[in-house]
Amino acid sequence: MTLTALDVDRFEAARPRLAAIAYRMLGSAGEAEDAVQEAFLRWQGADVERIEVPEAWLTKVLTNLCLNQLTSARARRETYVGEWLPEPLLGGDPMLGPADTAEQRESVSYAVLTLMERLTPNERAVYVLREAFDYPHKEIAEILDISAASSQQTYHRAKRHVAEGRARTEIDEAAARRIVEEFLAAATGGSVGPLLELLTDDAVAQGDGGGKVPAKATPYAGAKAVAKFLWGLFRPAVGKRKILGGSPEVFAWTANGAPAAIAVLDGRVVGVMCLEVGADGIIAFRSQVNPDKLARATALWAALDHGEPLVEQAF
């Protein structure tokens, strides 16, 4: 079918929302963009004049594309080298989507995206559509071809699974910067003591190198183990510089709405270190260093007014 200019405009108006849904569903900006493009091809091939509610039609098509992608992605992740973590989005990225409510902000947080990996594809779809985009259960039921009662049950089950894994804490940008400043000061200090003061007793540290950059395959657990790892991580070493191609600068920023330390080398983002913070301190340190998952961050970083680095020569 040949689309009119109006038909193309309708899709482009929906593109940001579709991309935000797909990213929350898949945890990958690249895969989200592919899903949105495939939805456009489906729109292009449809009899658009017969579609009464384009937004609903596009959401249904996209959601089903994402469900298919999640099924195949799970099989691929079983053979993934090391631990799989989502692709982080830096503050200012439009793919983060709506952030007007606490629920919307939480649904795209790095912590929740990581926890959503434990959900079934259908649970994840219901959770995203209801929590982040406030779809009524009747519409979710139509999108997923289930009953409204089943949608409600699935949503409550998904929300319970996610809630079991974290404690909600709201942090503004100024507080996020202070947290990163304190964290980097402690991590680059002379002993692990200051780090232990910042970490909760049950803190964890995870890393994703995708087999391309060294990262431990299993998480560090407990404040002492995490503090020792982080203190060692920020000690300069020839081997680290050889892997990265130099010694990066580290900036304070946000990723997925939470405090993050961004490692940058010659304009290229080489690491996004996300901090999950609770009432009692830093709960989790999640580091994304797989270069395949940092290309979008690098492109956005070049356009940001990110100020001066807090650490000029890390690692």
Coordinates of N, CA and C in Angstrom, one line a residue, residues 7 21 23 39 106 117 162 195 202 247 252 259 274:
D7 N -0.7 9.8 6.5 CA -0.5 8.5 7.1 C 0.9 8.4 7.7
I21 N 7.7 2.3 24.6 CA 7.1 1.0 25.0 C 8.1 -0.1 24.6
Y23 N 11.3 -0.1 24.2 CA 12.6 -0.1 25.0 C 12.3 -0.8 26.4
A39 N 7.2 -2.2 12.8 CA 5.8 -1.7 12.9 C 5.4 -0.8 11.8
E106 N 9.8 5.0 37.5 CA 10.3 3.7 38.0 C 10.3 2.7 36.9
E117 N 13.5 -8.8 33.9 CA 14.0 -10.0 33.2 C 13.5 -11.3 33.8
V162 N 8.3 -7.5 40.7 CA 9.2 -6.4 40.7 C 9.4 -5.8 42.0
L195 N 33.8 3.5 51.2 CA 32.8 2.8 50.4 C 31.9 2.0 51.3
D202 N 23.6 -5.5 52.3 CA 23.3 -6.5 51.2 C 23.5 -6.0 49.8
S247 N 43.1 5.9 29.4 CA 42.5 6.2 30.7 C 41.3 7.1 30.6
A252 N 29.7 12.8 36.3 CA 28.4 12.6 37.0 C 27.3 12.9 36.1
P259 N 21.2 8.0 39.5 CA 22.6 8.4 39.5 C 23.5 7.5 38.7
C274 N 25.7 2.5 36.9 CA 24.4 2.9 37.4 C 24.3 2.6 38.9

